Structures are given as structure tokens and as C-alpha cells.
PDB file of C-alpha atoms in Angstrom:
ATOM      1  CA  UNK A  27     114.644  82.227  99.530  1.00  0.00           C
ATOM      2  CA  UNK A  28     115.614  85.668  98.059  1.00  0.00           C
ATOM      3  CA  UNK A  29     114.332  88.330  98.990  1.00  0.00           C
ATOM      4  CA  UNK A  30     113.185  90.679  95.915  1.00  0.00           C
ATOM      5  CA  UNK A  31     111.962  93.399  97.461  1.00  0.00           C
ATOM      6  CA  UNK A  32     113.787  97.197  96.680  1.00  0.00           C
ATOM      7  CA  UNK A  33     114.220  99.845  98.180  1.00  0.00           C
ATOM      8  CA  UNK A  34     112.305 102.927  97.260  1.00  0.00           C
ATOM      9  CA  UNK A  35     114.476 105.839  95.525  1.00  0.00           C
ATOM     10  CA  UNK A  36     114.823 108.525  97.465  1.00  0.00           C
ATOM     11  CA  UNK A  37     111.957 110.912  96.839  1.00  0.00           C
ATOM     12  CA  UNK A  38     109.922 108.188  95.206  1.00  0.00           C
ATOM     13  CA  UNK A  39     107.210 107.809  97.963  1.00  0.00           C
ATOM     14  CA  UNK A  40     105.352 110.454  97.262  1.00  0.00           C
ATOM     15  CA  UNK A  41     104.724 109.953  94.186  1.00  0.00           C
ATOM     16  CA  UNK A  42     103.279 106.272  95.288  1.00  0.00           C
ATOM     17  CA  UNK A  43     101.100 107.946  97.744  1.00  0.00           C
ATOM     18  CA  UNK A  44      99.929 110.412  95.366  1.00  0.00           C
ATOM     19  CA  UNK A  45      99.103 108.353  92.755  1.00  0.00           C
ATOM     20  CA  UNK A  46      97.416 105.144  94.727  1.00  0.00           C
ATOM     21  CA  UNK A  47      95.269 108.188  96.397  1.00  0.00           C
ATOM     22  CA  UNK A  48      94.256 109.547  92.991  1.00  0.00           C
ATOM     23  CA  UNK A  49      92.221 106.400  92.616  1.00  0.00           C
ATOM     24  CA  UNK A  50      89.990 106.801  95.867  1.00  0.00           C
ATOM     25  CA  UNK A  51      90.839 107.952  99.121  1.00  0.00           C
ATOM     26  CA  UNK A  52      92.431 105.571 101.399  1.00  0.00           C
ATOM     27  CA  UNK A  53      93.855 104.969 105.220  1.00  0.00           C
ATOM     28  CA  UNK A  54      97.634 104.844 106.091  1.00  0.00           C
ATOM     29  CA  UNK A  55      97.505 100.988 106.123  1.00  0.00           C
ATOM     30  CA  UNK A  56      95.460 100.765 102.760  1.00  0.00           C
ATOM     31  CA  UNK A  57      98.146 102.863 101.092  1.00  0.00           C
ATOM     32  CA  UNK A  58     100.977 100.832 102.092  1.00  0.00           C
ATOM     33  CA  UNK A  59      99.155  97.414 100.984  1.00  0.00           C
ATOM     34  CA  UNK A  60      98.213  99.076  97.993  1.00  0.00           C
ATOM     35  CA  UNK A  61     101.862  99.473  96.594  1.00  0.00           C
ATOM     36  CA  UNK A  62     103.330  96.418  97.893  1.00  0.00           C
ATOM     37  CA  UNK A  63     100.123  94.899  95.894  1.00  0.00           C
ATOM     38  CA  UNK A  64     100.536  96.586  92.688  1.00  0.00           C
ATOM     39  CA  UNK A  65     104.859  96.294  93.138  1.00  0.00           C
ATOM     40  CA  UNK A  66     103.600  92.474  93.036  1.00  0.00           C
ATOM     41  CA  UNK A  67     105.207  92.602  96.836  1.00  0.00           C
ATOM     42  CA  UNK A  68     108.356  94.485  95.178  1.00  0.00           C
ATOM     43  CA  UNK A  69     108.003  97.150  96.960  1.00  0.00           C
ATOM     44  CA  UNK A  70     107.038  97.624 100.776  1.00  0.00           C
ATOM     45  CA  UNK A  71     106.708 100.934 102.844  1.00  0.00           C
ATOM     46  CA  UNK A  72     107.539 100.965 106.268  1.00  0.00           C
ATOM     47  CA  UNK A  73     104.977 102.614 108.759  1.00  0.00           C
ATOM     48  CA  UNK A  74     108.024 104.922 109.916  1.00  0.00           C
ATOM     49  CA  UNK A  75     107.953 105.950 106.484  1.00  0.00           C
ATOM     50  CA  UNK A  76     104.710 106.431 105.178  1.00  0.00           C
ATOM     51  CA  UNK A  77     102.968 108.402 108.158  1.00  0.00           C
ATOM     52  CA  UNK A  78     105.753 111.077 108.163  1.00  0.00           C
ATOM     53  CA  UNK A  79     104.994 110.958 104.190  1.00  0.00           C
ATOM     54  CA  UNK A  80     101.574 111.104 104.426  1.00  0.00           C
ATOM     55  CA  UNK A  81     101.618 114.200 106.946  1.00  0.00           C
ATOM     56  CA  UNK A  82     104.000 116.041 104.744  1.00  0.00           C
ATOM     57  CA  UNK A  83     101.972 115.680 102.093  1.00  0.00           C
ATOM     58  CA  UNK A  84      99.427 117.351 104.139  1.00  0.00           C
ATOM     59  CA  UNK A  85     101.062 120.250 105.245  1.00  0.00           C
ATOM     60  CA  UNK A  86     101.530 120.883 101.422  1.00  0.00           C
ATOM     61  CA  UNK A  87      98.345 120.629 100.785  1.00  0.00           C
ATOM     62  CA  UNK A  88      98.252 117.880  98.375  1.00  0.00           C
ATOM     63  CA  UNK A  89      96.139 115.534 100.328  1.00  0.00           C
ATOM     64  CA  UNK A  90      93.766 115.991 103.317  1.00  0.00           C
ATOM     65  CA  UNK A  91      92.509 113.913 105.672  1.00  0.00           C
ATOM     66  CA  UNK A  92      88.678 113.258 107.884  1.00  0.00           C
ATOM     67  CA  UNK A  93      88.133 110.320 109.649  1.00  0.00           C
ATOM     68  CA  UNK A  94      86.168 107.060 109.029  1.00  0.00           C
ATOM     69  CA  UNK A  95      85.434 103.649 109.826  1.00  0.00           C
ATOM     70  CA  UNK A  96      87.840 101.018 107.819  1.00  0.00           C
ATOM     71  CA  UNK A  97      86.316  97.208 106.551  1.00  0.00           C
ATOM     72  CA  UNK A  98      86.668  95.967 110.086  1.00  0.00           C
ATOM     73  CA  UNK A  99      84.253  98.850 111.517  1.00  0.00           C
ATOM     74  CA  UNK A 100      87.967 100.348 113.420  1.00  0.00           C
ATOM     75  CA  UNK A 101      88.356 104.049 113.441  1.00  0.00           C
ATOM     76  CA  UNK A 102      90.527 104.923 110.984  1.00  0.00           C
ATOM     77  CA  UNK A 103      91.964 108.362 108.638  1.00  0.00           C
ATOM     78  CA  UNK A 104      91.272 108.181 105.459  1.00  0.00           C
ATOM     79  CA  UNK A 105      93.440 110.431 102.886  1.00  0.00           C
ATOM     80  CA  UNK A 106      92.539 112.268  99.494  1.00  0.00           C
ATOM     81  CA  UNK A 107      93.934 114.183  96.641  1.00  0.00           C
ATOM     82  CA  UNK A 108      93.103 117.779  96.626  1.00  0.00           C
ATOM     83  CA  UNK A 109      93.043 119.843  93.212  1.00  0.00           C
ATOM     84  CA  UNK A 110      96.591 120.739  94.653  1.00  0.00           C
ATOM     85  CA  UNK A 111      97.551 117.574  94.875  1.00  0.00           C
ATOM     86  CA  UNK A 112      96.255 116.487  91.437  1.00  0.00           C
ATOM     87  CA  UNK A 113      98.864 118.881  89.808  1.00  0.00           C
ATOM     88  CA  UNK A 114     101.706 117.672  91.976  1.00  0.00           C
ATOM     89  CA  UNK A 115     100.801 114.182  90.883  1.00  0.00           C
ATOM     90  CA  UNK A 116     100.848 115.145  87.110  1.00  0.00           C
ATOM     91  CA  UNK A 117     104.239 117.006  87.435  1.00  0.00           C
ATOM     92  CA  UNK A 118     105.848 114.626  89.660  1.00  0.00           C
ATOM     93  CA  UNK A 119     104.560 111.659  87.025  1.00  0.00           C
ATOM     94  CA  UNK A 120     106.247 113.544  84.258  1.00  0.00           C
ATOM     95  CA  UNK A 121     109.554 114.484  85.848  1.00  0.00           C
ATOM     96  CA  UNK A 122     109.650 110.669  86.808  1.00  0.00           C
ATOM     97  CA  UNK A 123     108.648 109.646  82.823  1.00  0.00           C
ATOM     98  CA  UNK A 124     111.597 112.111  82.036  1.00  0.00           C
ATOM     99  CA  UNK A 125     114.226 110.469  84.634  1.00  0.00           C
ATOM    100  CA  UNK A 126     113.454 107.037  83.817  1.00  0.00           C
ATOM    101  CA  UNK A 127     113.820 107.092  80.393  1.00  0.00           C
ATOM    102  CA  UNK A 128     116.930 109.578  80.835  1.00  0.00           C
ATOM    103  CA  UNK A 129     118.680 106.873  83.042  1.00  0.00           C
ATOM    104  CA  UNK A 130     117.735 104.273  80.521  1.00  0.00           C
ATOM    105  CA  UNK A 131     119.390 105.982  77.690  1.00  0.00           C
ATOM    106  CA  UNK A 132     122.874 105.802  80.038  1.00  0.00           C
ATOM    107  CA  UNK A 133     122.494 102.494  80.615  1.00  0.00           C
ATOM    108  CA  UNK A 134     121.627 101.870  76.907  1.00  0.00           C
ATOM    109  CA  UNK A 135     124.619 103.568  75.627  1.00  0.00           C
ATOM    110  CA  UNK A 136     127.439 101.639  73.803  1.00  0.00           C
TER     111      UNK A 136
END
């Protein structure tokens, strides 16, 4: 079997965070389920990757974090989108837009 799964581009995994948290906030292992869900299991983030993600994200101020009890009743933190963090999403999501179809315009050319 062949494994289709890719790896992220560099830079790209905040964006994923921010966005799948602008939806409702979430814990760490939510998150990463989330995306490999929505990739249709395309796309999967390590744990060594998204917890030093998600705690950068903090320090900046675009999410923050309380704690809570996840579906099976286990203590868990669960992660939102501050205002802050609502702008970063719309700028990263349009700087992405503008890259994507940038690249596909190279790889379109004749």
C-alpha cells in the first residue's frame, strides 16, 4: 500500500491550527485529528510538532488556553482564537490564497 500522506510546508501548521480553532476551541489531540480528518488522512501532525506549535501560538497571543474535561471525562487543555488571532488567521489565509495561486501560475506556464 502507498502511503499518501504529505508533508506539511514549512510554515503551514499554523495556519491549520488557526483555522480548525476558528471553528470552536479544541485540545492538542482534537486539533491534530481534526486536520488529518478534513486532509481526508492526507495530512498528519506529529505531537512533537503540534504542542511546540500550539505554545508558540500562545506566546503570540493568537490563541489561549484554560483547562477542561475532553469526551472521555480526562483532563484536558482546550485552545481558542483570540481577536489577535482572528487577524493572523485572515492574513495568513490570504498570503496562502496569494502563494498558491502564484505557484500555480509557474507550474501553468508554457
Amino acid at each position: 500500500m502507498t502511503d499518501t500522506r504529505l508533508d506539511l510546508p514549512q510554515g503551514t501548521l499554523d495556519l491549520l491550527i488557526l483555522r480548525t480553532l476558528s471553528l470552536t476551541p479544541m485540545h492538542g489531540w482534537a486539533i491534530s485529528e481534526r486536520i488529518q480528518q478534513v486532509s481526508r488522512d492526507t495530512l498528519q501532525v506529529p505531537q512533537g510538532s503540534l504542542y511546540p506549535a500550539l505554545h508558540r501560538l500562545e506566546r503570540r497571543g493568537w490563541i489561549k488556553a484554560r483547562w477542561g474535561a475532553s469526551d472521555n471525562n480526562r483532563k484536558a487543555k482546550f485552545y481558542q482564537l483570540t481577536r489577535s488571532g482572528e487577524r493572523q488567521l485572515a492574513n495568513e489565509t490570504r498570503d496562502w490564497a496569494r502563494l498558491s495561486d502564484a505557484v500555480a501560475l509557474v507550474l501553468r506556464m508554457s
